[in-house]
CSV table of C-alpha atoms in Angstrom, one decimal:
chain,number,residue,atom,x,y,z
Q,278,UNK,CA,123.4,65.8,90.3
Q,279,UNK,CA,123.1,62.9,92.9
Q,280,UNK,CA,121.6,64.1,96.3
Q,281,UNK,CA,125.0,63.7,98.2
Q,282,UNK,CA,127.0,65.9,95.5
Q,283,UNK,CA,126.5,69.0,98.0
Q,284,UNK,CA,128.4,66.8,100.5
Q,285,UNK,CA,131.3,65.9,97.9
Q,286,UNK,CA,131.7,69.3,97.0
Q,287,UNK,CA,131.8,70.4,100.7
Q,288,UNK,CA,134.5,67.7,101.3
Q,289,UNK,CA,136.7,69.1,98.6
Q,290,UNK,CA,136.5,72.5,100.3
Q,291,UNK,CA,137.3,71.1,103.5
Q,292,UNK,CA,140.1,69.5,102.0
Q,293,UNK,CA,141.7,73.0,100.8
Q,294,UNK,CA,141.0,74.3,104.4
Q,295,UNK,CA,143.4,71.8,105.5
Q,296,UNK,CA,145.9,72.9,102.7
Q,297,UNK,CA,145.5,76.3,104.0
Q,298,UNK,CA,146.3,75.1,107.4
Q,299,UNK,CA,149.3,73.6,106.1
Q,300,UNK,CA,150.6,77.2,104.2
Q,301,UNK,CA,150.5,78.5,107.9
Q,302,UNK,CA,147.5,80.5,107.1
Q,303,UNK,CA,144.2,80.8,109.6
Q,304,UNK,CA,141.5,79.5,107.3
Q,305,UNK,CA,139.0,81.7,109.3
Q,306,UNK,CA,140.9,84.9,108.9
Q,307,UNK,CA,142.2,87.7,111.1
Q,308,UNK,CA,141.9,91.2,111.6
Q,309,UNK,CA,141.9,93.4,108.3
Q,310,UNK,CA,142.3,96.9,109.0
Q,311,UNK,CA,142.2,99.7,106.6
Q,312,UNK,CA,140.0,98.2,103.7
Q,313,UNK,CA,138.5,100.7,101.2
Q,314,UNK,CA,134.7,100.5,99.9
Q,315,UNK,CA,135.1,99.0,96.5
Q,316,UNK,CA,132.5,101.6,95.7
Q,317,UNK,CA,135.0,104.3,96.6
Q,318,UNK,CA,137.8,102.8,94.9
Q,319,UNK,CA,136.1,102.5,91.7
Q,320,UNK,CA,135.8,106.3,91.8
Q,321,UNK,CA,139.5,107.3,92.2
Q,322,UNK,CA,141.4,108.5,89.6
Q,323,UNK,CA,143.6,106.1,87.7
Q,324,UNK,CA,146.2,106.8,84.7
Q,325,UNK,CA,144.5,106.2,81.2
Q,326,UNK,CA,145.8,103.1,79.4
Q,327,UNK,CA,146.6,99.7,80.2
Q,328,UNK,CA,148.1,99.3,83.7
Q,329,UNK,CA,152.1,99.7,83.7
Q,330,UNK,CA,154.5,99.2,86.4
Q,331,UNK,CA,156.4,102.5,85.5
Q,332,UNK,CA,153.1,104.3,85.9
Q,333,UNK,CA,151.1,102.5,88.4
Q,334,UNK,CA,147.7,103.8,89.9
Q,335,UNK,CA,146.6,104.3,93.5
Q,336,UNK,CA,147.4,101.8,96.0
Q,337,UNK,CA,144.0,100.2,97.2
Q,338,UNK,CA,143.2,97.8,99.9
Q,339,UNK,CA,139.8,95.7,99.5
Q,340,UNK,CA,138.1,93.1,100.9
Q,341,UNK,CA,135.0,91.0,99.8
Q,342,UNK,CA,133.8,87.6,98.7
Q,343,UNK,CA,134.9,85.9,95.5
Q,344,UNK,CA,132.0,85.6,93.1
Q,345,UNK,CA,133.8,84.9,89.8
Q,346,UNK,CA,137.2,83.2,89.3
Q,347,UNK,CA,139.0,82.5,85.8
Q,348,UNK,CA,142.3,80.6,85.8
Q,349,UNK,CA,144.9,81.5,83.1
Q,350,UNK,CA,148.2,79.5,84.0
Q,351,UNK,CA,150.5,82.2,85.7
Q,352,UNK,CA,148.1,84.7,86.2
Q,353,UNK,CA,144.3,84.5,87.5
Q,354,UNK,CA,141.3,86.7,87.5
Q,355,UNK,CA,138.9,87.0,90.4
Q,356,UNK,CA,136.0,89.1,90.8
Q,357,UNK,CA,135.1,90.2,94.5
Q,358,UNK,CA,132.1,92.0,96.0
Q,359,UNK,CA,131.5,93.7,99.0
Q,360,UNK,CA,128.3,95.4,100.3
Q,361,UNK,CA,129.2,98.3,98.1
Q,362,UNK,CA,130.5,97.1,94.6
Q,363,UNK,CA,132.3,94.6,92.8
Q,364,UNK,CA,136.1,94.5,91.1
Q,365,UNK,CA,138.1,92.7,89.1
Q,366,UNK,CA,141.4,91.1,90.9
Q,367,UNK,CA,144.6,90.1,88.7
Q,368,UNK,CA,146.7,87.8,90.4
Q,369,UNK,CA,149.9,87.0,89.0
Q,370,UNK,CA,152.5,84.8,90.3
Q,371,UNK,CA,155.3,87.0,90.5
Q,372,UNK,CA,153.3,89.9,92.1
Q,373,UNK,CA,151.8,87.8,94.8
Q,374,UNK,CA,154.8,85.6,95.5
Q,375,UNK,CA,155.2,82.0,96.1
Q,376,UNK,CA,152.9,82.0,99.2
Q,377,UNK,CA,150.2,84.2,97.7
Q,378,UNK,CA,150.2,81.8,94.5
Q,379,UNK,CA,149.8,78.5,96.7
Q,380,UNK,CA,147.0,80.3,98.4
Q,381,UNK,CA,145.7,81.5,94.9
Q,382,UNK,CA,145.3,77.8,93.8
Q,383,UNK,CA,143.4,76.9,96.7
Q,384,UNK,CA,140.4,79.5,96.5
Q,385,UNK,CA,137.0,78.5,95.8
Q,386,UNK,CA,134.0,81.3,95.0
Q,387,UNK,CA,132.3,82.2,98.2
Q,388,UNK,CA,135.7,82.8,99.9
Q,389,UNK,CA,136.5,85.7,101.7
Q,390,UNK,CA,139.7,87.5,100.4
Q,391,UNK,CA,141.8,90.6,101.4
Q,392,UNK,CA,143.6,92.1,98.7
Q,393,UNK,CA,146.2,94.8,98.5
Q,394,UNK,CA,147.5,96.1,95.1
Q,395,UNK,CA,147.4,99.0,92.8
Q,396,UNK,CA,144.3,100.2,90.9
Q,397,UNK,CA,144.2,100.3,86.6
Q,398,UNK,CA,143.3,99.1,83.6
Q,399,UNK,CA,143.4,95.7,82.0
Q,400,UNK,CA,144.4,95.8,78.1
Q,401,UNK,CA,140.7,95.4,77.7
Q,402,UNK,CA,139.7,98.4,79.6
Q,403,UNK,CA,138.4,96.7,82.7
Q,404,UNK,CA,139.1,98.3,85.9
Q,405,UNK,CA,141.4,96.0,87.9
Q,406,UNK,CA,143.1,95.7,91.3
Q,407,UNK,CA,146.4,94.4,90.5
Q,408,UNK,CA,147.2,92.4,93.7
Q,409,UNK,CA,150.3,92.8,95.3
Q,410,UNK,CA,149.2,90.8,98.7
Q,411,UNK,CA,146.6,88.7,99.5
Q,412,UNK,CA,145.2,88.0,103.2
Q,413,UNK,CA,142.9,84.9,103.5
Q,414,UNK,CA,139.8,85.8,105.7
Q,415,UNK,CA,137.4,83.3,105.6
Q,416,UNK,CA,136.5,79.6,103.8
Q,417,UNK,CA,133.2,78.9,102.4
Q,418,UNK,CA,132.4,75.1,103.1
Q,419,UNK,CA,129.1,75.2,101.6
Q,420,UNK,CA,129.0,75.7,97.6
Q,421,UNK,CA,127.3,78.9,96.5
Q,422,UNK,CA,124.3,78.9,94.2
Q,423,UNK,CA,125.2,77.3,90.5
Q,424,UNK,CA,127.1,79.6,88.3
Q,425,UNK,CA,126.5,82.7,90.6
Q,426,UNK,CA,123.1,83.3,88.7
Q,427,UNK,CA,122.1,83.9,92.4
Q,428,UNK,CA,119.0,82.4,94.7
Q,429,UNK,CA,116.2,82.0,92.3
Q,430,UNK,CA,114.0,80.3,94.1
Q,431,UNK,CA,111.6,83.0,96.4
Q,432,UNK,CA,111.3,80.7,99.5
Q,433,UNK,CA,114.7,79.7,99.6
Q,434,UNK,CA,115.6,83.3,99.3
Q,435,UNK,CA,113.7,84.1,102.0
Q,436,UNK,CA,114.7,81.1,104.3
Q,437,UNK,CA,118.5,81.5,103.4
Q,438,UNK,CA,118.8,85.4,103.5
Q,439,UNK,CA,122.2,85.1,104.2
Q,440,UNK,CA,122.7,83.4,100.7
Q,441,UNK,CA,120.1,85.7,99.0
Q,442,UNK,CA,122.2,88.7,100.0
Q,443,UNK,CA,125.5,87.9,98.8
Q,444,UNK,CA,124.2,86.3,95.4
Q,445,UNK,CA,121.5,88.7,94.5
Q,446,UNK,CA,123.0,92.5,94.4
Q,447,UNK,CA,119.1,93.3,94.0
Q,448,UNK,CA,118.0,92.3,97.7
Q,449,UNK,CA,121.2,93.5,99.0
Q,450,UNK,CA,120.2,96.8,97.6
Q,451,UNK,CA,116.5,96.4,98.7
Q,452,UNK,CA,117.9,96.1,102.4
Q,453,UNK,CA,120.5,98.9,102.3
Q,454,UNK,CA,117.8,101.0,101.0
Q,455,UNK,CA,115.3,100.0,103.7
Q,456,UNK,CA,117.9,101.1,106.4
Q,457,UNK,CA,118.1,104.5,104.5
Q,458,UNK,CA,114.7,104.9,104.7
Q,459,UNK,CA,114.5,104.3,108.4
Q,460,UNK,CA,117.6,106.8,109.3
Q,461,UNK,CA,115.5,109.2,107.1
Q,462,UNK,CA,112.5,108.7,109.3
Q,463,UNK,CA,114.9,109.5,112.3
Q,464,UNK,CA,116.1,112.4,110.7
Q,465,UNK,CA,112.7,114.1,109.6
Q,466,UNK,CA,111.3,113.5,113.0
Q,467,UNK,CA,114.6,114.7,114.9
Q,468,UNK,CA,114.3,118.1,112.6
Q,469,UNK,CA,110.8,118.3,113.6
Q,470,UNK,CA,111.8,118.4,117.5
Q,471,UNK,CA,110.5,114.7,118.2
Q,472,UNK,CA,112.3,112.8,120.7
Q,473,UNK,CA,112.7,108.7,119.9
Q,474,UNK,CA,111.6,106.4,123.0
Q,475,UNK,CA,111.1,102.8,123.7
Q,476,UNK,CA,107.9,101.4,125.1
Q,477,UNK,CA,107.3,97.7,126.3
Q,478,UNK,CA,106.8,94.8,123.7
Q,479,UNK,CA,105.5,92.7,126.4
Q,480,UNK,CA,102.2,93.9,127.8
Q,481,UNK,CA,99.6,92.7,130.5
Q,482,UNK,CA,97.1,94.3,128.2
Q,483,UNK,CA,97.0,94.2,124.8
Q,484,UNK,CA,95.7,97.5,123.3
Q,485,UNK,CA,96.1,100.3,120.8
Q,486,UNK,CA,94.7,98.5,118.1
Q,487,UNK,CA,92.0,95.8,117.0
Q,488,UNK,CA,93.9,92.5,116.6
Q,489,UNK,CA,94.3,89.2,117.8
Q,490,UNK,CA,97.7,89.0,120.1
Q,491,UNK,CA,100.4,86.5,120.4
Q,492,UNK,CA,100.3,85.2,124.4
Q,493,UNK,CA,103.7,84.4,126.4
Q,494,UNK,CA,103.9,83.6,130.2
Q,495,UNK,CA,106.1,85.0,132.7
Q,496,UNK,CA,107.5,82.1,134.7
Q,497,UNK,CA,108.6,84.1,137.9
Q,498,UNK,CA,105.4,86.4,138.1
Q,499,UNK,CA,103.0,83.4,136.9
Q,500,UNK,CA,101.7,86.2,134.5
Q,501,UNK,CA,100.4,85.9,131.0
Q,502,UNK,CA,101.8,88.5,129.0
Q,503,UNK,CA,101.1,89.8,125.1
Q,504,UNK,CA,103.4,90.7,122.6
Q,505,UNK,CA,102.4,94.2,121.6
Q,506,UNK,CA,100.0,95.0,118.9
Q,507,UNK,CA,100.6,98.6,119.0
Q,508,UNK,CA,102.7,101.1,120.8
Q,509,UNK,CA,100.1,103.6,121.1
Q,510,UNK,CA,98.7,103.8,124.6
Q,511,UNK,CA,102.2,103.8,126.2
Q,512,UNK,CA,102.9,106.5,124.0
Q,513,UNK,CA,100.1,108.4,124.8
Q,514,UNK,CA,101.0,108.2,128.7
Q,515,UNK,CA,104.3,109.9,127.7
Q,516,UNK,CA,102.1,112.8,126.2
Q,517,UNK,CA,100.4,113.1,130.1
Q,518,UNK,CA,103.8,113.0,131.3
Q,519,UNK,CA,105.0,116.0,129.5
Q,520,UNK,CA,106.8,114.6,126.3
Q,521,UNK,CA,105.2,116.6,124.0
Q,522,UNK,CA,106.7,115.1,120.8
Q,523,UNK,CA,107.5,111.5,120.7
Q,524,UNK,CA,108.1,108.5,118.4
Q,525,UNK,CA,109.1,104.7,118.3
Q,526,UNK,CA,110.2,102.8,115.6
Q,527,UNK,CA,109.9,99.2,116.6
Q,528,UNK,CA,108.3,95.7,115.9
Q,529,UNK,CA,104.8,94.8,116.4
Q,530,UNK,CA,102.9,91.4,116.4
Q,531,UNK,CA,99.3,90.4,115.3
Q,532,UNK,CA,98.5,87.0,115.4
Q,533,UNK,CA,96.8,87.0,112.0
Q,534,UNK,CA,97.3,85.7,108.4
Q,535,UNK,CA,100.3,85.8,106.0
Q,536,UNK,CA,100.1,87.2,102.5
Q,537,UNK,CA,101.9,89.5,100.5
Q,538,UNK,CA,100.9,92.3,102.4
Q,539,UNK,CA,100.9,90.9,105.9
Q,540,UNK,CA,103.5,89.4,108.3
Q,541,UNK,CA,102.8,88.5,111.8
Q,542,UNK,CA,105.9,90.6,112.9
Q,543,UNK,CA,106.4,93.7,111.3
Q,544,UNK,CA,107.9,97.3,111.8
Q,545,UNK,CA,105.9,100.3,112.7
Q,546,UNK,CA,106.5,103.8,113.6
Q,547,UNK,CA,104.1,105.3,115.8
Q,548,UNK,CA,104.3,109.3,116.6
Q,549,UNK,CA,102.6,111.8,118.7
Q,550,UNK,CA,102.4,115.3,118.8
Q,551,UNK,CA,100.9,117.5,121.6
Q,552,UNK,CA,98.9,120.5,120.4
Q,553,UNK,CA,98.4,118.8,116.9
Q,554,UNK,CA,95.7,117.0,115.3
Q,555,UNK,CA,95.3,114.5,112.4
Q,556,UNK,CA,95.9,117.6,109.8
Q,557,UNK,CA,99.2,118.0,111.5
Q,558,UNK,CA,99.8,114.3,110.9
Q,559,UNK,CA,99.0,114.7,107.2
Q,560,UNK,CA,101.7,117.2,106.6
Q,561,UNK,CA,104.2,115.3,108.6
Q,562,UNK,CA,103.5,112.2,106.7
Q,563,UNK,CA,104.2,113.8,103.4
Q,564,UNK,CA,107.5,115.0,104.9
Q,565,UNK,CA,108.5,111.6,106.3
Q,566,UNK,CA,107.8,109.6,102.9
Q,567,UNK,CA,109.5,112.2,101.0
Q,568,UNK,CA,112.4,112.6,102.9
Q,569,UNK,CA,112.7,108.7,102.9
Q,570,UNK,CA,112.6,109.1,99.1
Q,571,UNK,CA,115.1,111.9,98.8
Q,572,UNK,CA,117.5,109.6,100.7
Q,573,UNK,CA,117.2,106.7,98.3
Q,574,UNK,CA,117.4,109.1,95.3
Q,575,UNK,CA,115.8,109.0,92.1
Q,576,UNK,CA,113.1,111.7,92.4
Q,577,UNK,CA,109.6,111.5,93.8
Q,578,UNK,CA,108.1,109.4,90.8
Q,579,UNK,CA,108.9,106.0,91.7
Q,580,UNK,CA,108.6,102.9,89.3
Q,581,UNK,CA,106.1,100.0,90.5
Q,582,UNK,CA,105.8,97.1,88.5
Q,583,UNK,CA,104.7,98.4,85.1
Q,584,UNK,CA,103.2,101.6,86.4
Q,585,UNK,CA,104.7,104.8,88.1
Q,586,UNK,CA,103.7,106.2,91.4
Q,587,UNK,CA,104.0,110.4,91.7
Q,588,UNK,CA,104.9,111.1,95.3
Q,589,UNK,CA,104.9,114.8,94.8
Q,590,UNK,CA,103.4,116.7,97.4
Q,591,UNK,CA,100.8,117.9,98.2
Q,592,UNK,CA,98.7,114.5,98.0
Q,593,UNK,CA,94.7,114.6,97.3
Q,594,UNK,CA,92.8,114.7,100.4
Q,595,UNK,CA,89.1,112.9,100.1
Q,596,UNK,CA,86.7,112.1,102.4
Q,597,UNK,CA,85.5,108.4,103.3
Q,598,UNK,CA,81.9,109.4,102.5
Q,599,UNK,CA,83.1,110.8,99.0
Q,600,UNK,CA,84.9,107.8,98.1
Q,601,UNK,CA,82.2,105.2,99.2
Q,602,UNK,CA,79.9,107.4,96.8
Q,603,UNK,CA,82.0,107.2,94.0
Q,604,UNK,CA,83.2,103.7,94.0
Q,605,UNK,CA,80.3,101.9,95.5
Q,606,UNK,CA,77.6,104.1,94.5
Q,607,UNK,CA,75.9,104.3,98.0
Q,608,UNK,CA,75.5,106.9,100.0
Q,609,UNK,CA,77.1,106.3,103.7
Q,610,UNK,CA,74.1,107.9,105.4
Q,611,UNK,CA,71.9,105.7,104.0
Q,612,UNK,CA,71.9,102.6,105.9
Q,613,UNK,CA,69.1,101.0,103.6
Q,614,UNK,CA,71.1,101.3,100.6
Q,615,UNK,CA,74.7,100.3,102.6
Q,616,UNK,CA,73.0,97.0,103.7
Q,617,UNK,CA,71.6,96.3,100.5
Q,618,UNK,CA,75.2,96.8,98.8
Q,619,UNK,CA,76.5,94.6,101.4
Q,620,UNK,CA,74.1,91.7,100.8
Q,621,UNK,CA,74.8,91.9,97.2
Q,622,UNK,CA,78.6,91.4,98.1
Q,623,UNK,CA,78.0,88.5,100.2
Q,624,UNK,CA,78.8,90.4,103.4
Q,625,UNK,CA,77.0,89.3,106.7
Q,626,UNK,CA,75.3,92.0,108.2
Q,627,UNK,CA,73.3,90.6,111.3
Q,628,UNK,CA,74.2,91.8,114.5
Q,629,UNK,CA,76.7,94.0,113.2
Q,630,UNK,CA,76.9,97.9,113.7
Q,631,UNK,CA,76.0,99.5,110.6
Q,632,UNK,CA,79.4,101.8,110.6
Q,633,UNK,CA,81.3,98.2,110.6
Q,634,UNK,CA,79.1,97.1,107.5
Q,635,UNK,CA,79.8,100.3,106.1
Q,636,UNK,CA,83.4,99.9,106.2
Q,637,UNK,CA,83.4,96.3,104.6
Q,638,UNK,CA,81.9,97.8,101.8
Q,639,UNK,CA,84.9,100.2,101.7
Q,640,UNK,CA,87.3,97.5,102.0
Q,641,UNK,CA,85.7,95.6,99.5
Q,642,UNK,CA,84.9,98.5,96.7
Q,643,UNK,CA,86.9,101.2,97.6
Q,644,UNK,CA,90.5,100.4,98.6
Q,645,UNK,CA,91.7,98.5,95.9
Q,646,UNK,CA,90.8,101.8,93.6
Q,647,UNK,CA,92.8,104.0,95.3
Q,648,UNK,CA,95.9,104.4,93.3
Q,649,UNK,CA,97.5,107.1,95.5
Q,650,UNK,CA,99.1,109.0,97.3
Q,651,UNK,CA,95.8,110.0,98.5
Q,652,UNK,CA,94.4,110.6,102.4
Q,653,UNK,CA,91.4,109.1,103.2
Q,654,UNK,CA,89.9,111.5,105.7
Q,655,UNK,CA,86.8,111.4,108.3
Q,656,UNK,CA,85.8,108.0,109.0
Q,657,UNK,CA,82.8,106.7,111.0
Q,658,UNK,CA,83.3,107.4,114.7
Q,659,UNK,CA,82.0,103.9,115.7
Q,660,UNK,CA,85.0,102.2,114.2
Q,661,UNK,CA,87.4,104.9,115.7
Q,662,UNK,CA,87.5,104.3,119.3
Q,663,UNK,CA,90.7,106.1,120.0
Q,664,UNK,CA,89.7,109.1,117.8
Q,665,UNK,CA,88.3,112.5,118.6
Q,666,UNK,CA,84.8,113.0,117.0
Q,667,UNK,CA,84.4,116.2,114.4
Q,668,UNK,CA,82.8,119.2,116.6
Q,669,UNK,CA,80.2,119.7,113.5
Q,670,UNK,CA,79.3,116.1,113.0
Q,671,UNK,CA,80.0,113.6,115.9
Q,672,UNK,CA,79.2,110.6,113.9
Q,673,UNK,CA,82.6,111.3,112.2
Q,674,UNK,CA,86.0,110.9,113.6
Q,675,UNK,CA,89.0,112.9,112.8
Q,676,UNK,CA,91.2,110.2,111.4
Q,677,UNK,CA,93.0,109.6,107.9
Q,678,UNK,CA,94.8,106.4,106.4
Q,679,UNK,CA,97.0,106.9,103.7
Q,680,UNK,CA,96.5,104.6,100.5
Q,681,UNK,CA,99.1,103.9,97.8
Q,682,UNK,CA,98.2,101.2,95.0
Q,683,UNK,CA,95.6,100.0,97.2
Q,684,UNK,CA,97.6,99.3,100.4
Q,685,UNK,CA,97.1,101.2,103.5
Q,686,UNK,CA,100.6,102.9,104.4
Q,687,UNK,CA,99.3,105.1,107.1
Q,688,UNK,CA,96.5,105.7,109.8
Q,689,UNK,CA,96.5,108.9,111.7
Q,690,UNK,CA,94.1,110.4,114.4
Q,691,UNK,CA,93.1,113.7,116.1
Q,692,UNK,CA,93.6,111.6,119.6
Q,693,UNK,CA,90.9,111.4,122.1
Q,694,UNK,CA,92.0,112.8,125.2
Q,695,UNK,CA,88.2,113.0,127.2
Q,696,UNK,CA,88.8,110.2,129.7
Q,697,UNK,CA,85.2,109.7,130.4
Q,698,UNK,CA,84.1,109.0,126.7
Q,699,UNK,CA,87.3,106.8,126.2
Q,700,UNK,CA,86.1,104.8,129.2
Q,701,UNK,CA,82.6,104.6,127.8
Q,702,UNK,CA,83.9,103.8,124.0
Q,703,UNK,CA,86.5,101.0,125.6
Q,704,UNK,CA,83.6,99.5,127.4
Q,705,UNK,CA,81.2,99.4,124.2
Q,706,UNK,CA,84.0,98.1,122.6
Q,707,UNK,CA,84.7,95.5,124.9
Q,708,UNK,CA,81.2,93.8,124.9
Q,709,UNK,CA,80.7,90.4,123.2
Q,710,UNK,CA,84.6,90.3,122.5
Q,711,UNK,CA,86.3,87.0,122.7
Q,712,UNK,CA,88.8,86.8,125.6
Q,713,UNK,CA,91.7,86.0,123.1
Q,714,UNK,CA,91.3,89.2,121.1
Q,715,UNK,CA,92.9,92.3,121.4
Q,716,UNK,CA,91.7,95.0,123.9
Q,717,UNK,CA,89.3,92.3,125.6
Q,718,UNK,CA,90.1,93.7,129.1
Q,719,UNK,CA,90.1,97.4,130.0
Q,720,UNK,CA,93.2,99.4,130.6
Q,721,UNK,CA,92.3,101.3,133.7
Q,722,UNK,CA,95.9,102.5,134.1
Q,723,UNK,CA,95.4,104.3,130.9
Q,724,UNK,CA,92.1,105.7,131.7
Q,725,UNK,CA,94.0,107.0,134.7
Q,726,UNK,CA,96.5,108.4,133.3
Q,727,UNK,CA,94.2,110.3,131.2
Q,728,UNK,CA,92.3,111.9,134.0
Q,729,UNK,CA,95.4,113.5,134.8
Q,730,UNK,CA,95.2,115.8,131.5
Q,731,UNK,CA,96.4,114.4,127.9
Q,732,UNK,CA,97.1,117.4,125.6
Q,733,UNK,CA,95.2,117.5,122.6
Q,734,UNK,CA,97.3,115.7,119.9
Q,735,UNK,CA,97.7,114.4,116.8
Q,736,UNK,CA,98.9,110.8,116.2
Q,737,UNK,CA,100.6,108.4,113.5
Q,738,UNK,CA,101.4,105.2,112.4
Q,739,UNK,CA,103.2,104.4,109.3
Q,740,UNK,CA,103.8,101.0,108.2
Q,741,UNK,CA,107.8,100.7,107.4
Q,742,UNK,CA,107.4,97.1,105.5
Q,743,UNK,CA,104.7,98.5,103.2
Q,744,UNK,CA,106.3,101.7,102.7
Q,745,UNK,CA,109.8,99.9,101.7
Q,746,UNK,CA,107.8,97.4,99.2
Q,747,UNK,CA,106.6,100.7,97.5
Q,748,UNK,CA,109.7,102.8,97.5
Q,749,UNK,CA,111.9,99.6,96.5
Q,750,UNK,CA,109.5,98.2,94.0
Q,751,UNK,CA,108.7,94.7,95.6
Q,752,UNK,CA,105.8,93.1,95.3
Q,753,UNK,CA,105.8,90.9,98.5
Q,754,UNK,CA,106.4,92.3,102.0
Q,755,UNK,CA,108.4,89.4,102.6
Q,756,UNK,CA,110.9,90.7,100.2
Q,757,UNK,CA,111.7,93.7,102.8
Q,758,UNK,CA,111.9,91.7,105.8
Q,759,UNK,CA,115.2,90.0,106.4
Q,760,UNK,CA,113.6,87.3,108.1
Q,761,UNK,CA,110.4,86.9,107.6
Q,762,UNK,CA,108.1,84.0,109.4
Q,763,UNK,CA,108.2,80.6,107.7
Q,764,UNK,CA,106.4,77.6,108.0
Q,765,UNK,CA,109.4,75.1,109.5
Q,766,UNK,CA,111.0,72.8,106.8
Q,767,UNK,CA,110.1,69.3,107.4
Q,768,UNK,CA,113.2,67.0,107.5
């Protein structure tokens, strides 16, 4: 096919658009009330046997995109699809009249069409809407993917999500499923007495996580601002203010790499519960994820590639120290052994806190082996500056991460609410950080808020995109983000 073939096909479609206008019809459609979801139509009771005029099925009204077309002289067959299902349409010249038949001859794949008719079966047993009236709802000037096999090139699927959605049913199902997961989260949180709030996405100080932020500038105030890397510090301010159970579902931004597990812009749910701790957050996490699975249907055993993930609660809870001993073969308290293991892995140890080195060994040798779901609990305190320490062992922080198939899905703490210790830890963390890194400035207002008294609390963050990957059996985070960040196409 020559390079100008698409333009030639578009010219043909443009000519049909003009002919539709000559028929007195609006080629861009009009209001079409009362249409029924095709999935609902397919569930309607229909008389047995081929469609007969003397025993018509129920009257229906459907609308969708034309996906298939078969011309047969004085009758045509179409397949249209909406966001719930597909159905066959029978077009007979006698049934749709002269205007309807003239329109039918100008239809292309990809056009949007409204159909009034009766539901029945063809002689071959195919459930069909026998059209009695047509309403043109929109012309497709761009030719669809060849033969409606769908858009198959992965990069083009991500760049042209609008085509991917209407040409690949599994992609549409993925994003409808994602919507169910988010709705289920909100239902679970409301059922537990949480309120949903909104906090700033542009912040004067980037805090709440260790990540490099995106920087923007406010012209009127002549002020550099950061796209948030986490909503944590603002949500905790609300605990101070007396909102005892709060959560937010929203976008966060981290100026880091792109991979099958990472997108610079992603969706998190963060929640904070006054008078709770990290054990409260484990129970909440199980309820949220199991509620999401229930919204999708199909049970708690979910396919993942060639394997299966069993989400049946309760999920195992193993300490960080146990797992590093099991999988890395070193005692986390034996710093000499830890540093030797790090050196054998090519991990630089110069000038690093021993707990940071230990965590790098954990990331290298342990995380990928965590099939899960499993709660990894009790992390080294030095890498958890916002977390309360265990009373019995101040070197250990009351923190967990949830891992499934080697991916971190959730991170939770018993929140640190001691303003004096928090200020000291911030200053320690800030030492030596580059100005462009996150938390490179002290958030004095957050410390001021803590001094007014924050109740003991549990806090939780869950990555919505990674969870959708796992529950929808998708291998890349780009497959579950409608419009992932892409490098601009060269002209």
